[in-house]
Amino acid sequence: MQIESKLPHVSTTIFTVMSQLAQQFNAINLGQGFPDFMMDKGLIDLAENAMKSGHNQYTHTNGLPALRNILAEKVEYLYNNTINPETQITITPGGTYAIYTALTAILHPGDEVIVFEPAYDSYTPNIILNGAKPIFIALQYPNYTIPWNEVANKINAKTRAIIINSPHNPTGAVLSNDDIQSLSKLVANTSIIIISDEVYEHLIFDDIPHQSLLRYPELFERSFIIFSFGKTYHCTGWKLGYCIAAKNLMEEFRKVHQFNCFSCDTPKQYALATYLAQKDKYVQLGNEIQEKRDYFRNLMQQTKFVCLPSHGSYFECYSYAAISHKTDVDFAVELAEKVGVVAIPVSAFYHNKTDKKVLRFCFAKKETTLLEAANRLKHL
Ligand code: PMP
Ligand code: GLN
């Protein structure tokens, strides 16, 4: 049987490809973004207790009420925004799913969505699957800032949404208050929706505050804001996240969600509802992960890689222009095979495969892992 592909230009994601190479060559995997250290055993125990207590059936389609309630408290505590957990939060099987659901809820064929590149790889296929058109804008190398003038030029009557992501994957760039003001001015008096991917909200360094759109009422009313428990609690395999939005937007989100997933993993929602009371676990996370970034960055100074500083996320990008003239994909494959270290070629995050000879390294790893990787990279 032949079917007409809805995504004819899409192949296996770069994360899967590079993780397979890591296995094949028994290389150190600094590619795909997941920690190689253990998540908190306390949270595992809570999930186990929930299962043993019999919380193993479907829960509410919008998410366990106790979890939504404590998330609303967290939002009030961190961002001084009072949201209604009944109507404004939905628990989802991960952040990626929440982004897809938000886009599917709002897009109609022919709509345009502004995407900044390099971009997390799910955004563009999600837009295309909905019959809409991605409008690409390149972030300005090497700091990966948004060229707001270009955004102003690309906005037109068909612009349905803008996707922002801070802290940013793959570059670790973070949006400033000035950026938010620019965005605010551009969308005022339009019907543009913002998808704000904030899955790295706590992974932000150097005492920079996270500019969540939850802080900005006039933007919040037109936004879907996306979070991931996997990133906050070092359990990417749990695939749980959530979306926060104004009531009228959330109603549309839930119409899609209820027929795609209906409800998410029940025992883990019980576990998270209890665990979230420990504020220090998320408040301290930035400092903990910053130590890893600093440790890795120092080690990388012994190599010929040149750091493009990261202020957030799990990732730091490095230029290898002083080492090789190969394309970033070829160089990444060579690194996996000959040096035994896997990183992600940043061209994979551009629709036109822009190659600036930059690799993304994930530093959310044990110190021993980072040390061994740097020792291998030193010889280049
Ligand atoms: N957005 C970005 C930028 C990410 O890096 C990730 C992590 N894969 C996600 C969203 C979604 O995370 P998940 O689906 O694992 O919760
Ligand atoms: N967010 C992770 C990354 O960027 C992995 C996500 C995935 O494998 N889809 O590496």
Coordinates of C-alpha atoms in Angstrom, one line a residue, residues 6-378:
K6 CA 2.0 14.3 5.0
L7 CA 5.7 14.9 5.9
P8 CA 7.6 14.0 2.7
H9 CA 10.8 15.8 3.8
V10 CA 11.0 14.4 7.3
S11 CA 13.2 11.5 8.3
T12 CA 14.2 10.0 11.7
T13 CA 15.0 12.8 14.2
I14 CA 18.6 13.8 14.7
F15 CA 18.3 12.8 18.4
T16 CA 17.4 9.2 17.5
V17 CA 20.1 9.1 14.8
M18 CA 22.8 10.4 17.1
S19 CA 21.8 8.2 20.1
Q20 CA 21.9 5.2 17.8
L21 CA 25.5 6.2 16.7
A22 CA 26.4 6.5 20.4
Q23 CA 25.3 2.9 20.9
Q24 CA 26.9 1.6 17.7
F25 CA 30.3 3.1 18.6
N26 CA 30.0 2.8 22.3
A27 CA 30.6 6.5 22.4
I28 CA 29.9 9.0 25.3
N29 CA 26.5 10.4 24.5
L30 CA 26.4 14.2 24.9
G31 CA 23.9 14.4 22.1
Q32 CA 20.3 13.8 23.0
G33 CA 19.2 16.0 26.0
F34 CA 18.7 13.7 29.0
P35 CA 20.6 13.3 32.3
D36 CA 22.8 10.3 32.8
F37 CA 22.5 10.7 36.6
M38 CA 19.8 9.3 38.8
M39 CA 16.6 11.3 39.4
D40 CA 15.6 11.8 43.0
K41 CA 14.7 8.5 44.7
G42 CA 12.2 10.3 46.8
L43 CA 10.1 11.0 43.7
I44 CA 10.4 7.3 42.5
D45 CA 9.2 6.2 46.0
L46 CA 6.2 8.4 45.7
A47 CA 5.3 7.0 42.3
E48 CA 5.7 3.5 43.7
N49 CA 3.5 4.2 46.7
A50 CA 0.9 5.7 44.4
M51 CA 0.8 2.5 42.3
K52 CA 0.7 0.3 45.4
S53 CA -2.1 2.4 46.9
G54 CA -4.2 1.6 43.8
H55 CA -4.0 4.8 41.8
N56 CA -3.7 2.9 38.6
Q57 CA -6.8 3.9 36.6
Y58 CA -7.6 6.8 34.3
T59 CA -7.5 10.1 36.1
H60 CA -9.2 13.4 35.1
T61 CA -8.8 14.2 31.4
N62 CA -7.3 17.6 32.3
G63 CA -5.0 16.2 34.9
L64 CA -5.1 15.1 38.5
P65 CA -6.8 18.0 40.3
A66 CA -4.3 17.9 43.2
L67 CA -1.4 18.3 40.7
R68 CA -3.1 21.2 38.9
N69 CA -3.8 22.9 42.3
I70 CA -0.2 22.8 43.4
L71 CA 1.0 24.0 39.9
A72 CA -1.3 27.0 40.3
E73 CA 0.4 27.7 43.7
K74 CA 3.8 27.4 42.0
V75 CA 2.8 29.9 39.3
E76 CA 1.6 32.3 41.9
Y77 CA 4.8 31.9 44.0
L78 CA 7.2 32.2 41.0
Y79 CA 5.5 34.5 38.6
N80 CA 2.9 36.4 40.8
N81 CA 0.1 35.3 38.5
T82 CA -3.2 33.8 39.9
I83 CA -4.4 31.2 37.5
N84 CA -7.5 28.9 37.8
P85 CA -6.4 25.3 37.9
E86 CA -9.9 24.2 36.8
T87 CA -9.8 26.0 33.6
Q88 CA -6.2 27.1 32.8
I89 CA -3.9 24.1 33.3
T90 CA -3.9 20.8 31.4
I91 CA -1.5 18.0 32.2
T92 CA 0.0 16.4 29.0
P93 CA 2.2 13.5 28.1
G94 CA 5.3 15.8 27.8
G95 CA 6.0 19.2 26.4
T96 CA 6.4 18.1 22.8
Y97 CA 2.8 16.8 22.8
A98 CA 1.6 20.1 24.4
I99 CA 3.2 22.1 21.6
Y100 CA 1.6 19.9 19.0
T101 CA -1.8 20.2 20.7
A102 CA -1.6 24.0 21.0
L103 CA -0.7 24.3 17.3
T104 CA -3.4 21.9 16.3
A105 CA -6.0 23.8 18.3
I106 CA -5.3 27.1 16.6
L107 CA -4.0 26.5 13.1
H108 CA -6.0 26.4 9.9
P109 CA -4.7 25.6 6.4
G110 CA -2.8 28.6 5.0
D111 CA -2.0 30.2 8.4
E112 CA 1.6 31.3 8.9
V113 CA 3.7 30.6 12.0
I114 CA 6.9 32.4 12.8
V115 CA 9.7 30.0 13.8
F116 CA 13.1 31.2 15.0
E117 CA 16.0 29.0 13.8
P118 CA 17.8 27.0 15.1
A119 CA 14.6 25.6 16.4
Y120 CA 13.6 22.5 18.4
D121 CA 12.9 20.0 15.7
S122 CA 9.2 19.3 16.4
Y123 CA 7.9 22.8 15.7
T124 CA 8.1 22.8 11.9
P125 CA 6.6 19.3 11.3
N126 CA 3.8 20.2 13.7
I127 CA 3.0 23.3 11.7
I128 CA 3.1 21.5 8.3
L129 CA 0.9 18.6 9.6
N130 CA -1.8 21.3 10.3
G131 CA -1.6 22.6 6.8
A132 CA 0.0 25.8 7.9
K133 CA 3.2 27.4 6.8
P134 CA 6.4 28.0 8.8
I135 CA 8.0 31.4 8.3
F136 CA 11.6 31.1 9.3
I137 CA 13.7 33.8 10.9
A138 CA 17.4 33.0 11.7
L139 CA 18.6 34.0 15.2
Q140 CA 21.6 36.2 15.0
Y141 CA 24.9 34.2 15.2
P142 CA 26.8 33.9 17.5
N143 CA 24.6 35.1 20.4
Y144 CA 21.4 33.8 18.8
T145 CA 19.3 36.9 19.5
I146 CA 16.0 37.6 17.8
P147 CA 16.1 40.2 15.0
W148 CA 12.9 42.0 15.9
N149 CA 13.0 44.2 12.8
E150 CA 12.8 41.2 10.7
V151 CA 9.9 39.8 12.8
A152 CA 8.1 43.1 12.2
N153 CA 8.6 42.7 8.4
K154 CA 7.3 39.2 8.3
I155 CA 4.1 39.7 10.3
N156 CA 1.1 40.0 8.1
A157 CA -2.6 39.2 8.1
K158 CA -1.9 35.5 7.7
T159 CA 0.4 35.3 10.8
R160 CA -1.5 33.1 13.3
A161 CA 1.3 32.4 15.8
I162 CA 4.8 33.0 16.9
I163 CA 6.8 30.3 18.7
I164 CA 9.3 31.4 21.3
N165 CA 11.6 29.2 23.4
S166 CA 13.5 30.5 26.4
P167 CA 15.9 29.1 27.7
H168 CA 16.6 28.0 24.2
N169 CA 17.3 24.6 22.7
P170 CA 19.8 24.2 21.1
T171 CA 21.8 27.3 22.0
G172 CA 21.1 28.1 25.6
A173 CA 20.2 31.7 24.7
V174 CA 17.6 33.4 27.0
L175 CA 15.1 36.2 26.3
S176 CA 15.5 39.5 28.1
N177 CA 12.9 41.9 29.3
D178 CA 13.6 44.0 26.2
D179 CA 12.9 41.0 24.0
I180 CA 9.5 40.6 25.7
Q181 CA 8.7 44.3 25.3
S182 CA 9.5 44.0 21.6
L183 CA 7.3 41.0 21.2
S184 CA 4.5 42.7 23.1
K185 CA 4.6 45.8 20.9
L186 CA 4.5 43.7 17.7
V187 CA 1.5 41.6 18.7
A188 CA -0.6 44.3 20.3
N189 CA -3.8 44.8 18.4
T190 CA -3.3 41.6 16.3
S191 CA -4.8 38.2 16.7
I192 CA -1.4 36.5 16.9
I193 CA -1.1 33.7 19.4
I194 CA 2.2 33.0 21.2
I195 CA 3.4 29.5 21.8
S196 CA 6.0 29.9 24.6
D197 CA 8.1 26.8 25.1
E198 CA 9.4 27.2 28.6
V199 CA 10.4 23.6 29.3
Y200 CA 13.8 24.8 30.6
E201 CA 12.2 27.4 33.0
H202 CA 14.4 26.3 35.9
L203 CA 17.5 25.6 33.9
I204 CA 18.7 29.2 33.8
F205 CA 22.1 30.5 35.0
D206 CA 24.2 33.5 35.9
D207 CA 21.4 35.0 38.1
I208 CA 19.3 35.8 35.0
P209 CA 15.6 35.8 35.8
H210 CA 13.4 33.6 33.6
Q211 CA 11.1 35.8 31.5
S212 CA 8.1 33.6 31.7
L213 CA 5.1 35.0 29.7
L214 CA 3.2 34.2 32.9
R215 CA 4.7 37.4 34.2
Y216 CA 3.1 39.5 31.4
P217 CA -0.7 39.7 31.6
E218 CA -1.1 41.3 28.2
L219 CA 0.9 38.5 26.5
F220 CA -0.4 35.7 28.7
E221 CA -4.0 36.3 27.5
R222 CA -2.8 35.3 23.9
S223 CA -0.4 32.5 24.9
F224 CA 0.0 28.8 25.4
I225 CA 2.8 28.3 27.8
I226 CA 4.5 24.9 27.8
F227 CA 6.4 23.0 30.6
S228 CA 7.9 19.6 31.1
F229 CA 8.4 17.6 34.3
G230 CA 11.0 15.5 32.5
K231 CA 13.4 18.5 32.4
T232 CA 12.7 19.7 35.9
Y233 CA 12.9 16.4 37.7
H234 CA 15.5 14.6 35.6
C235 CA 12.9 12.0 34.4
T236 CA 12.6 12.7 30.6
G237 CA 11.3 9.1 30.2
W238 CA 8.3 9.9 32.3
K239 CA 7.0 12.0 29.5
L240 CA 4.8 14.3 31.5
G241 CA 4.3 18.1 31.1
Y242 CA 1.6 20.7 31.1
C243 CA 0.2 23.7 29.3
I244 CA -1.1 26.9 30.9
A245 CA -3.3 29.2 28.9
A246 CA -6.2 31.6 29.2
K247 CA -9.6 29.9 29.7
N248 CA -10.9 30.5 26.1
L249 CA -7.6 29.2 24.6
M250 CA -7.5 26.2 26.9
E251 CA -11.0 25.2 26.0
E252 CA -9.8 24.7 22.4
F253 CA -6.6 22.9 23.6
R254 CA -8.7 20.5 25.6
K255 CA -11.0 19.7 22.7
V256 CA -7.9 18.3 20.8
H257 CA -6.3 16.8 23.9
Q258 CA -9.4 14.7 25.0
F259 CA -9.5 12.8 21.7
N260 CA -5.7 12.3 21.4
C261 CA -4.6 11.2 24.8
F262 CA -7.6 11.7 27.1
S263 CA -5.6 11.4 30.3
C264 CA -2.0 11.0 31.4
D265 CA -0.1 8.6 33.7
T266 CA -2.0 8.6 37.0
P267 CA 0.5 7.3 39.6
K268 CA 3.1 9.7 38.5
Q269 CA 0.7 12.6 38.7
Y270 CA 0.0 11.6 42.4
A271 CA 3.8 11.5 43.0
L272 CA 4.4 14.9 41.4
A273 CA 1.4 16.5 43.3
T274 CA 3.1 15.6 46.6
Y275 CA 6.7 16.3 45.5
L276 CA 6.0 19.8 44.2
A277 CA 5.5 21.0 47.7
Q278 CA 9.3 20.9 48.0
K279 CA 10.0 24.3 46.4
D280 CA 13.8 24.0 47.0
K281 CA 13.9 21.2 44.4
Y282 CA 13.0 23.5 41.6
V283 CA 14.4 26.7 43.0
Q284 CA 17.9 25.3 43.4
L285 CA 17.9 23.5 40.1
G286 CA 19.5 26.3 38.1
N287 CA 22.5 26.5 40.4
E288 CA 23.0 22.7 40.4
I289 CA 23.0 22.5 36.6
Q290 CA 25.1 25.7 36.3
E291 CA 27.8 23.9 38.1
K292 CA 27.7 21.3 35.4
R293 CA 27.9 23.9 32.7
D294 CA 30.8 25.6 34.4
Y295 CA 32.6 22.3 34.9
F296 CA 32.2 21.3 31.3
R297 CA 33.1 24.7 30.0
N298 CA 36.3 24.7 32.0
L299 CA 37.2 21.3 30.7
M300 CA 36.5 22.3 27.1
Q301 CA 39.0 25.1 27.4
Q302 CA 41.7 22.5 27.1
T303 CA 40.4 21.7 23.6
K304 CA 40.3 23.6 20.3
F305 CA 36.5 23.9 20.5
V306 CA 35.3 27.5 21.0
C307 CA 32.4 28.1 23.3
L308 CA 29.3 30.0 22.3
P309 CA 28.1 30.8 25.9
S310 CA 24.9 29.2 27.2
H311 CA 22.8 31.0 29.9
G312 CA 20.2 28.2 30.2
S313 CA 18.9 24.8 29.1
Y314 CA 20.9 21.6 29.2
F315 CA 23.1 22.6 26.3
E316 CA 26.1 24.6 25.2
C317 CA 27.2 25.1 21.6
Y318 CA 30.8 25.0 20.4
S319 CA 32.4 26.0 17.2
Y320 CA 34.8 23.5 15.7
A321 CA 36.0 25.8 12.9
A322 CA 39.5 25.6 14.3
I323 CA 39.6 21.8 14.1
S324 CA 37.9 20.8 10.8
H325 CA 36.4 22.1 7.6
K326 CA 33.9 19.2 7.4
T327 CA 30.2 19.8 7.5
D328 CA 28.8 19.6 11.0
V329 CA 27.0 16.3 10.2
D330 CA 30.1 14.7 8.8
F331 CA 32.2 16.0 11.7
A332 CA 29.6 14.8 14.3
V333 CA 29.7 11.3 12.7
E334 CA 33.5 11.3 12.7
L335 CA 33.5 12.4 16.3
A336 CA 31.2 9.5 17.3
E337 CA 33.2 6.9 15.3
K338 CA 36.8 8.0 15.8
V339 CA 36.8 10.0 19.1
G340 CA 33.9 8.3 20.9
V341 CA 31.9 11.4 21.7
V342 CA 28.4 12.1 20.4
A343 CA 27.2 15.7 19.9
I344 CA 24.3 17.1 17.8
P345 CA 25.1 19.0 14.6
V346 CA 23.3 22.4 14.9
S347 CA 22.4 22.4 11.1
A348 CA 19.8 19.8 12.1
F349 CA 17.8 22.6 13.7
Y350 CA 17.5 24.7 10.5
H351 CA 15.1 23.9 7.6
N352 CA 17.8 24.7 5.1
K353 CA 20.6 23.0 7.2
T354 CA 22.5 26.2 7.8
D355 CA 26.0 25.0 8.8
K356 CA 28.1 27.3 10.9
K357 CA 30.4 24.5 12.1
V358 CA 28.7 24.3 15.5
L359 CA 27.9 21.3 17.6
R360 CA 25.6 21.1 20.6
F361 CA 26.8 19.3 23.7
C362 CA 24.5 18.3 26.5
F363 CA 26.2 18.9 29.9
A364 CA 23.4 17.4 32.1
K365 CA 25.7 14.5 32.8
K366 CA 27.8 13.1 35.7
E367 CA 31.1 14.8 36.2
T368 CA 32.9 11.6 35.3
T369 CA 31.1 11.5 31.9
L370 CA 32.0 15.1 31.1
L371 CA 35.6 14.6 32.2
E372 CA 36.0 11.5 30.0
A373 CA 34.4 13.2 27.0
A374 CA 36.7 16.3 27.4
N375 CA 39.7 14.0 27.7
R376 CA 38.8 12.4 24.4
L377 CA 38.1 15.8 22.7
K378 CA 41.5 17.2 23.9

